[in-house]
């Protein structure tokens, strides 16, 4: 605004003043040429000169006025006052949000329980662990929901099932009918599935249901050796072969075991295999037949987010073994904790 007002005002006024002056001077010259009195010429010249002088003076005055007006433009520095950034003390008000967070944290802390006492899928004692309930202080998570598919073996196994219930877990047996069809609903309420003696061979589409369930973060423990014929292997493999681990010949009768260093075998190397198939496939071998470094009697592997244990024999579920070999209980505890879902009893981070 300042530059625009000055140039138009000055230039316009200067041109008007100069043209008027020259016109007046021309008038004066014509007065000289006339034969009239000299006093008339003099009067004419004085009048024209005054008129020209007055006009230029007025122009300067108007210019000055515009200049002062332009000074008002500088007053527009009030725009800088609009830098109300400093007034953004609203940022300080955000501190109030932090105060709210602190209040929320205090509220959450006050909701924490002294101990984790129920299996509800929550971190009740706010220690970063979900359902880390261990009433017996035996290192065994009491909140696993365990399903057992198939019938029991040839010998009683009441101690095994009673032990699972005693640990605080739910242990439900299903799939005992010869025409059982495995469905997603069968597995929906379990964290771990134990494959006991299957009654028949399951079709591939039902094995796929189990595979999807395992891959989503669940655990599987499989046993075999219920008989020494091919039917036994075929039935057990019909559910577990998706793991890449299968039961194959030969069958080992009372072998000498070579227990490997592994969390599954910790404090449990007295467990025995009385009649079990060779476990074929790639994984972490935790027990071998002595002197056979390329064969396995027990292997574990990960499938997606889930963990699988394939063990050659079923005698570990019999009461006779539970009574005679105390480490059988430790062995089961190790296996259950090994395959148990990580979001239970462990830091979810």
Coordinates of C-alpha atoms in Angstrom, one line a residue:
X1 CA 0.0 0.0 0.0
X2 CA 2.8 2.3 0.8
X3 CA 4.6 2.1 -2.5
X4 CA 1.5 2.1 -4.5
X5 CA 0.1 5.4 -2.9
X6 CA 3.4 7.3 -3.3
X7 CA 4.1 6.6 -6.9
X8 CA 0.6 7.3 -8.2
X9 CA 0.1 10.5 -6.0
X10 CA 3.5 12.1 -6.8
X11 CA 3.6 11.3 -10.5
X12 CA 0.0 12.4 -11.0
X13 CA 0.5 15.7 -9.1
X14 CA 3.8 16.6 -10.7
X15 CA 2.4 16.2 -14.2
X16 CA -0.7 18.3 -13.4
X17 CA 1.5 21.1 -11.9
X18 CA 3.9 21.3 -14.9
X19 CA 1.2 21.4 -17.5
X20 CA -0.6 24.2 -15.7
X21 CA 2.6 26.2 -15.4
X22 CA 3.5 25.9 -19.0
X23 CA 0.0 26.9 -20.1
X24 CA 0.2 30.0 -17.9
X25 CA 3.6 30.9 -19.3
X26 CA 2.2 30.6 -22.8
X27 CA -0.5 33.0 -21.8
X28 CA 2.1 35.4 -20.5
X29 CA 3.9 35.3 -23.9
X30 CA 0.8 36.1 -25.8
X31 CA 0.2 39.0 -23.4
X32 CA 3.7 40.4 -24.4
X33 CA 2.9 40.2 -28.1
X34 CA -0.2 42.2 -27.7
X35 CA -0.1 45.9 -28.1
X36 CA -1.9 46.4 -24.8
X37 CA -0.5 48.2 -21.7
X38 CA 2.5 46.8 -19.9
X39 CA 0.6 46.9 -16.6
X40 CA -1.9 44.4 -18.0
X41 CA 0.9 42.1 -19.0
X42 CA 2.5 42.4 -15.6
X43 CA -0.7 41.6 -13.9
X44 CA -1.3 38.6 -16.1
X45 CA 2.2 37.3 -15.5
X46 CA 1.8 37.6 -11.7
X47 CA -1.5 35.9 -11.7
X48 CA -0.3 33.0 -13.7
X49 CA 2.9 32.6 -11.7
X50 CA 0.9 32.6 -8.4
X51 CA -1.5 30.0 -9.8
X52 CA 1.3 27.7 -10.8
X53 CA 3.1 28.1 -7.5
X54 CA 0.0 27.4 -5.5
X55 CA -0.8 24.2 -7.5
X56 CA 2.7 22.7 -6.9
X57 CA 2.5 23.6 -3.3
X58 CA -0.8 21.9 -2.9
X59 CA 0.6 18.9 -4.6
X60 CA 3.4 18.7 -2.1
X61 CA 0.9 19.1 0.7
X62 CA -1.2 16.2 -0.6
X63 CA 2.0 14.1 -1.0
X64 CA 2.9 14.8 2.6
X65 CA -0.6 13.8 3.6
X66 CA -0.3 10.6 1.7
X67 CA 3.0 10.0 3.3
X68 CA 1.5 10.4 6.7
X69 CA -1.3 8.1 5.6
X70 CA 1.4 5.5 4.7
X71 CA 2.7 5.9 8.2
X72 CA -0.6 4.5 9.3
X73 CA 0.2 1.5 7.2
X74 CA 3.2 1.0 9.4
X75 CA 0.8 0.9 12.3
X76 CA -0.4 -2.3 10.6
X77 CA 2.5 -3.8 12.6
X78 CA -0.4 -4.8 14.8
X79 CA -0.4 -7.9 12.6
X80 CA 2.7 -9.0 14.5
X81 CA 0.6 -8.7 17.6
X82 CA -1.4 -11.5 16.0
X83 CA 1.5 -13.7 16.8
X84 CA -0.6 -15.2 19.5
X85 CA 1.8 -18.2 19.5
X86 CA 3.0 -17.1 22.9
X87 CA -0.6 -17.0 24.0
X88 CA -0.6 -20.8 23.1
X89 CA -0.4 -21.3 26.8
X90 CA -3.0 -23.9 25.9
X91 CA -0.1 -26.2 25.6
X92 CA 0.3 -25.9 29.3
X93 CA -3.3 -26.9 29.6
X94 CA -2.2 -30.2 28.0
X95 CA -0.4 -30.9 31.2
X96 CA -3.8 -31.4 32.6
X97 CA -4.0 -34.4 30.3
X98 CA -0.9 -35.8 31.9
X99 CA -2.4 -35.3 35.2
X100 CA -5.5 -37.3 34.1
X101 CA -3.2 -40.1 32.9
X102 CA -1.5 -40.2 36.3
X103 CA -5.0 -40.3 37.9
X104 CA -5.9 -43.2 35.6
X105 CA -2.7 -45.1 36.5
X106 CA -3.4 -44.6 40.1
X107 CA -6.9 -45.9 39.6
X108 CA -5.7 -49.0 37.7
X109 CA -3.1 -49.7 40.4
X110 CA -5.8 -49.5 43.1
X111 CA -7.8 -52.2 41.1
X112 CA -4.9 -54.7 41.3
X113 CA -5.3 -57.8 43.5
X114 CA -2.6 -58.9 46.0
X115 CA -2.3 -62.3 44.2
X116 CA -3.4 -63.9 40.9
X117 CA -6.2 -66.2 42.3
X118 CA -8.5 -66.9 39.4
X119 CA -8.1 -68.2 35.8
X120 CA -9.9 -65.4 34.0
X121 CA -7.5 -64.4 31.2
X122 CA -6.5 -61.2 33.0
X123 CA -3.5 -59.9 34.8
X124 CA -5.3 -59.5 38.1
X125 CA -2.2 -58.7 40.2
X126 CA -0.7 -56.3 37.6
X127 CA 2.6 -58.1 37.5
X128 CA 2.7 -58.3 33.7
X129 CA 1.7 -62.0 33.6
X130 CA -1.6 -63.4 32.7
X131 CA -3.2 -66.2 34.9
X132 CA 0.1 -67.1 36.5
X133 CA -1.7 -69.2 39.1
X134 CA 0.4 -71.9 40.8
X135 CA -1.4 -72.9 44.0
X136 CA 1.0 -75.8 44.7
X137 CA 4.1 -73.8 43.9
X138 CA 5.3 -76.6 41.7
X139 CA 6.1 -74.5 38.7
X140 CA 3.0 -75.9 36.9
X141 CA 0.5 -73.4 35.5
X142 CA -2.9 -74.2 37.0
X143 CA -4.9 -72.4 34.3
X144 CA -4.4 -74.6 31.2
X145 CA -7.5 -76.1 29.7
X146 CA -6.5 -79.5 28.5
X147 CA -8.4 -81.8 26.1
X148 CA -7.7 -85.5 25.7
X149 CA -8.8 -87.1 22.5
X150 CA -9.3 -90.9 22.3
X151 CA -9.7 -93.7 24.8
X152 CA -7.3 -94.8 27.5
X153 CA -4.7 -97.4 26.8
X154 CA -4.6 -101.1 27.9
X155 CA -3.9 -100.2 31.5
X156 CA -5.7 -97.8 34.0
X157 CA -4.7 -94.2 33.8
X158 CA -6.8 -92.7 36.6
X159 CA -3.7 -91.2 38.3
X160 CA -2.9 -89.2 35.2
X161 CA -6.3 -87.7 34.8
X162 CA -6.7 -87.0 38.5
X163 CA -3.3 -85.3 38.5
X164 CA -4.4 -82.9 35.7
X165 CA -7.6 -82.0 37.6
X166 CA -5.6 -81.7 40.8
X167 CA -3.4 -79.1 39.2
X168 CA -6.3 -76.9 38.7
X169 CA -6.6 -77.4 35.0
X170 CA -9.7 -78.6 33.2
X171 CA -9.1 -82.0 31.6
X172 CA -11.9 -83.3 29.4
X173 CA -11.8 -86.5 27.4
X174 CA -13.7 -86.7 24.1
X175 CA -13.5 -88.5 20.7
X176 CA -14.0 -92.0 22.3
X177 CA -16.6 -93.1 19.7
X178 CA -15.4 -95.0 16.6
X179 CA -17.2 -92.6 14.3
X180 CA -16.1 -89.4 16.0
X181 CA -15.6 -86.4 13.7
X182 CA -13.2 -83.8 14.8
X183 CA -14.7 -80.2 14.6
X184 CA -13.5 -76.7 15.4
X185 CA -16.0 -76.7 18.3
X186 CA -14.2 -79.7 19.8
X187 CA -11.1 -77.7 20.2
X188 CA -12.6 -74.2 21.0
X189 CA -12.4 -74.5 24.8
X190 CA -8.9 -76.0 25.1
X191 CA -5.3 -74.7 25.2
X192 CA -3.6 -78.0 24.9
X193 CA -4.6 -81.3 23.3
X194 CA -3.3 -84.7 24.3
X195 CA -3.6 -87.4 21.7
X196 CA -4.3 -90.6 23.5
X197 CA -5.4 -93.9 21.8
X198 CA -7.4 -92.9 18.7
X199 CA -10.3 -95.1 17.7
X200 CA -10.0 -94.7 13.9
X201 CA -8.1 -92.9 11.2
X202 CA -9.2 -89.2 10.8
X203 CA -9.6 -87.8 7.3
X204 CA -7.2 -85.1 6.0
X205 CA -9.8 -82.3 6.3
X206 CA -10.2 -83.0 10.0
X207 CA -6.4 -83.1 10.4
X208 CA -6.4 -79.7 8.8
X209 CA -8.7 -78.4 11.5
X210 CA -6.2 -79.5 14.1
X211 CA -3.4 -78.0 12.2
X212 CA -5.1 -74.6 12.0
X213 CA -5.8 -74.7 15.7
X214 CA -2.1 -75.5 16.5
X215 CA -0.8 -72.8 14.2
X216 CA -2.9 -70.2 16.0
X217 CA -0.9 -70.8 19.2
X218 CA -2.0 -74.0 20.9
X219 CA -0.1 -77.0 22.1
X220 CA -0.2 -80.7 21.3
X221 CA 1.2 -83.8 23.0
X222 CA 1.0 -87.1 21.2
X223 CA 1.5 -90.7 22.4
X224 CA 1.6 -94.1 20.6
X225 CA 2.7 -97.7 21.0
X226 CA -0.7 -99.0 22.1
X227 CA -0.1 -102.0 19.9
X228 CA 2.8 -103.2 17.8
X229 CA 0.9 -103.3 14.5
X230 CA 0.5 -100.8 11.6
X231 CA -3.0 -99.9 12.6
X232 CA -1.7 -98.1 15.7
X233 CA 0.7 -96.1 13.7
X234 CA -1.8 -95.2 11.0
X235 CA -4.4 -94.0 13.5
X236 CA -2.0 -91.8 15.4
X237 CA -0.4 -90.4 12.3
X238 CA -3.8 -89.5 10.8
X239 CA -3.9 -86.6 13.3
X240 CA -0.3 -85.7 13.9
X241 CA 1.5 -86.1 10.5
X242 CA 0.9 -82.4 9.6
X243 CA 3.6 -81.6 12.1
X244 CA 6.2 -83.3 9.9
X245 CA 6.7 -85.8 12.7
X246 CA 5.3 -89.4 12.3
X247 CA 5.4 -92.8 14.0
X248 CA 7.5 -95.3 12.0
X249 CA 9.1 -98.7 12.4
X250 CA 10.8 -100.2 14.2
X251 CA 9.1 -100.4 17.5
X252 CA 11.4 -100.3 20.5
X253 CA 10.7 -102.7 23.4
X254 CA 12.4 -101.8 26.6
X255 CA 15.3 -99.9 25.0
X256 CA 18.0 -98.1 26.8
X257 CA 17.2 -94.4 26.5
X258 CA 19.7 -91.6 25.9
X259 CA 18.0 -88.5 27.3
X260 CA 19.2 -85.3 25.8
X261 CA 19.7 -82.0 27.7
X262 CA 16.4 -80.2 27.2
X263 CA 13.7 -78.4 29.3
X264 CA 11.4 -81.3 28.7
X265 CA 13.8 -83.8 30.3
X266 CA 14.9 -81.7 33.3
X267 CA 14.8 -83.9 36.4
X268 CA 12.9 -86.6 34.4
X269 CA 15.6 -88.9 33.0
X270 CA 14.3 -91.9 34.9
X271 CA 11.3 -92.2 32.6
X272 CA 11.2 -95.4 30.6
X273 CA 10.0 -96.5 27.2
X274 CA 8.5 -100.0 27.3
X275 CA 7.1 -100.3 23.7
X276 CA 7.3 -97.3 21.4
X277 CA 7.6 -96.4 17.7
X278 CA 10.5 -94.5 16.2
X279 CA 9.7 -90.9 15.7
X280 CA 10.7 -89.7 12.3
X281 CA 11.0 -86.1 11.1
X282 CA 12.9 -82.9 11.9
X283 CA 12.8 -81.2 15.2
X284 CA 14.4 -81.0 18.6
X285 CA 15.1 -84.6 19.8
X286 CA 15.0 -84.9 23.6
X287 CA 15.4 -88.7 23.9
X288 CA 17.0 -91.3 21.6
X289 CA 17.6 -95.0 21.7
X290 CA 21.1 -95.4 23.1
X291 CA 23.7 -95.8 20.4
X292 CA 21.4 -94.5 17.6
X293 CA 22.2 -90.9 17.1
X294 CA 20.0 -90.7 14.0
X295 CA 16.8 -92.0 15.6
X296 CA 14.4 -90.5 18.0
X297 CA 11.9 -91.6 20.7
X298 CA 10.7 -88.1 21.4
X299 CA 10.8 -84.9 19.3
X300 CA 9.4 -81.5 19.6
X301 CA 8.8 -78.8 17.0
X302 CA 7.0 -75.5 16.4
X303 CA 4.1 -75.3 14.0
X304 CA 3.1 -71.6 13.4
X305 CA 2.6 -70.1 16.8
X306 CA 2.0 -73.5 18.4
X307 CA 4.3 -76.2 19.8
X308 CA 4.1 -80.0 19.4
X309 CA 5.6 -82.9 21.3
X310 CA 5.5 -86.4 19.7
X311 CA 6.5 -89.2 22.1
X312 CA 6.9 -92.8 21.1
X313 CA 5.2 -94.6 24.0
X314 CA 1.9 -94.4 26.0
X315 CA 3.1 -96.0 29.2
X316 CA 3.7 -92.5 30.7
X317 CA -0.1 -92.2 31.2
X318 CA -0.5 -95.5 33.2
X319 CA -1.0 -95.7 36.9
X320 CA 1.7 -98.3 37.2
X321 CA 4.3 -95.8 36.0
X322 CA 3.0 -93.0 38.1
X323 CA 3.3 -95.2 41.2
X324 CA 6.8 -96.6 40.4
X325 CA 8.5 -93.7 38.8
X326 CA 7.9 -90.3 40.5
X327 CA 9.7 -88.5 37.7
X328 CA 6.8 -89.3 35.3
X329 CA 4.9 -86.5 37.0
X330 CA 7.8 -84.1 36.4
X331 CA 8.1 -85.3 32.8
X332 CA 4.4 -84.4 32.2
X333 CA 4.8 -81.0 33.9
X334 CA 7.7 -80.2 31.7
X335 CA 5.8 -81.2 28.5
X336 CA 2.7 -79.3 29.4
X337 CA 4.6 -76.2 30.3
X338 CA 6.7 -76.6 27.1
X339 CA 3.7 -76.7 24.7
X340 CA 1.4 -74.4 26.7
X341 CA 0.3 -71.1 24.9
X342 CA 2.7 -68.3 25.6
X343 CA 0.0 -65.8 26.5
X344 CA -0.9 -67.9 29.5
X345 CA 1.3 -67.8 32.6
X346 CA 4.0 -66.0 30.7
X347 CA 4.8 -62.4 30.0
X348 CA 2.7 -61.5 26.9
X349 CA 5.3 -59.1 25.7

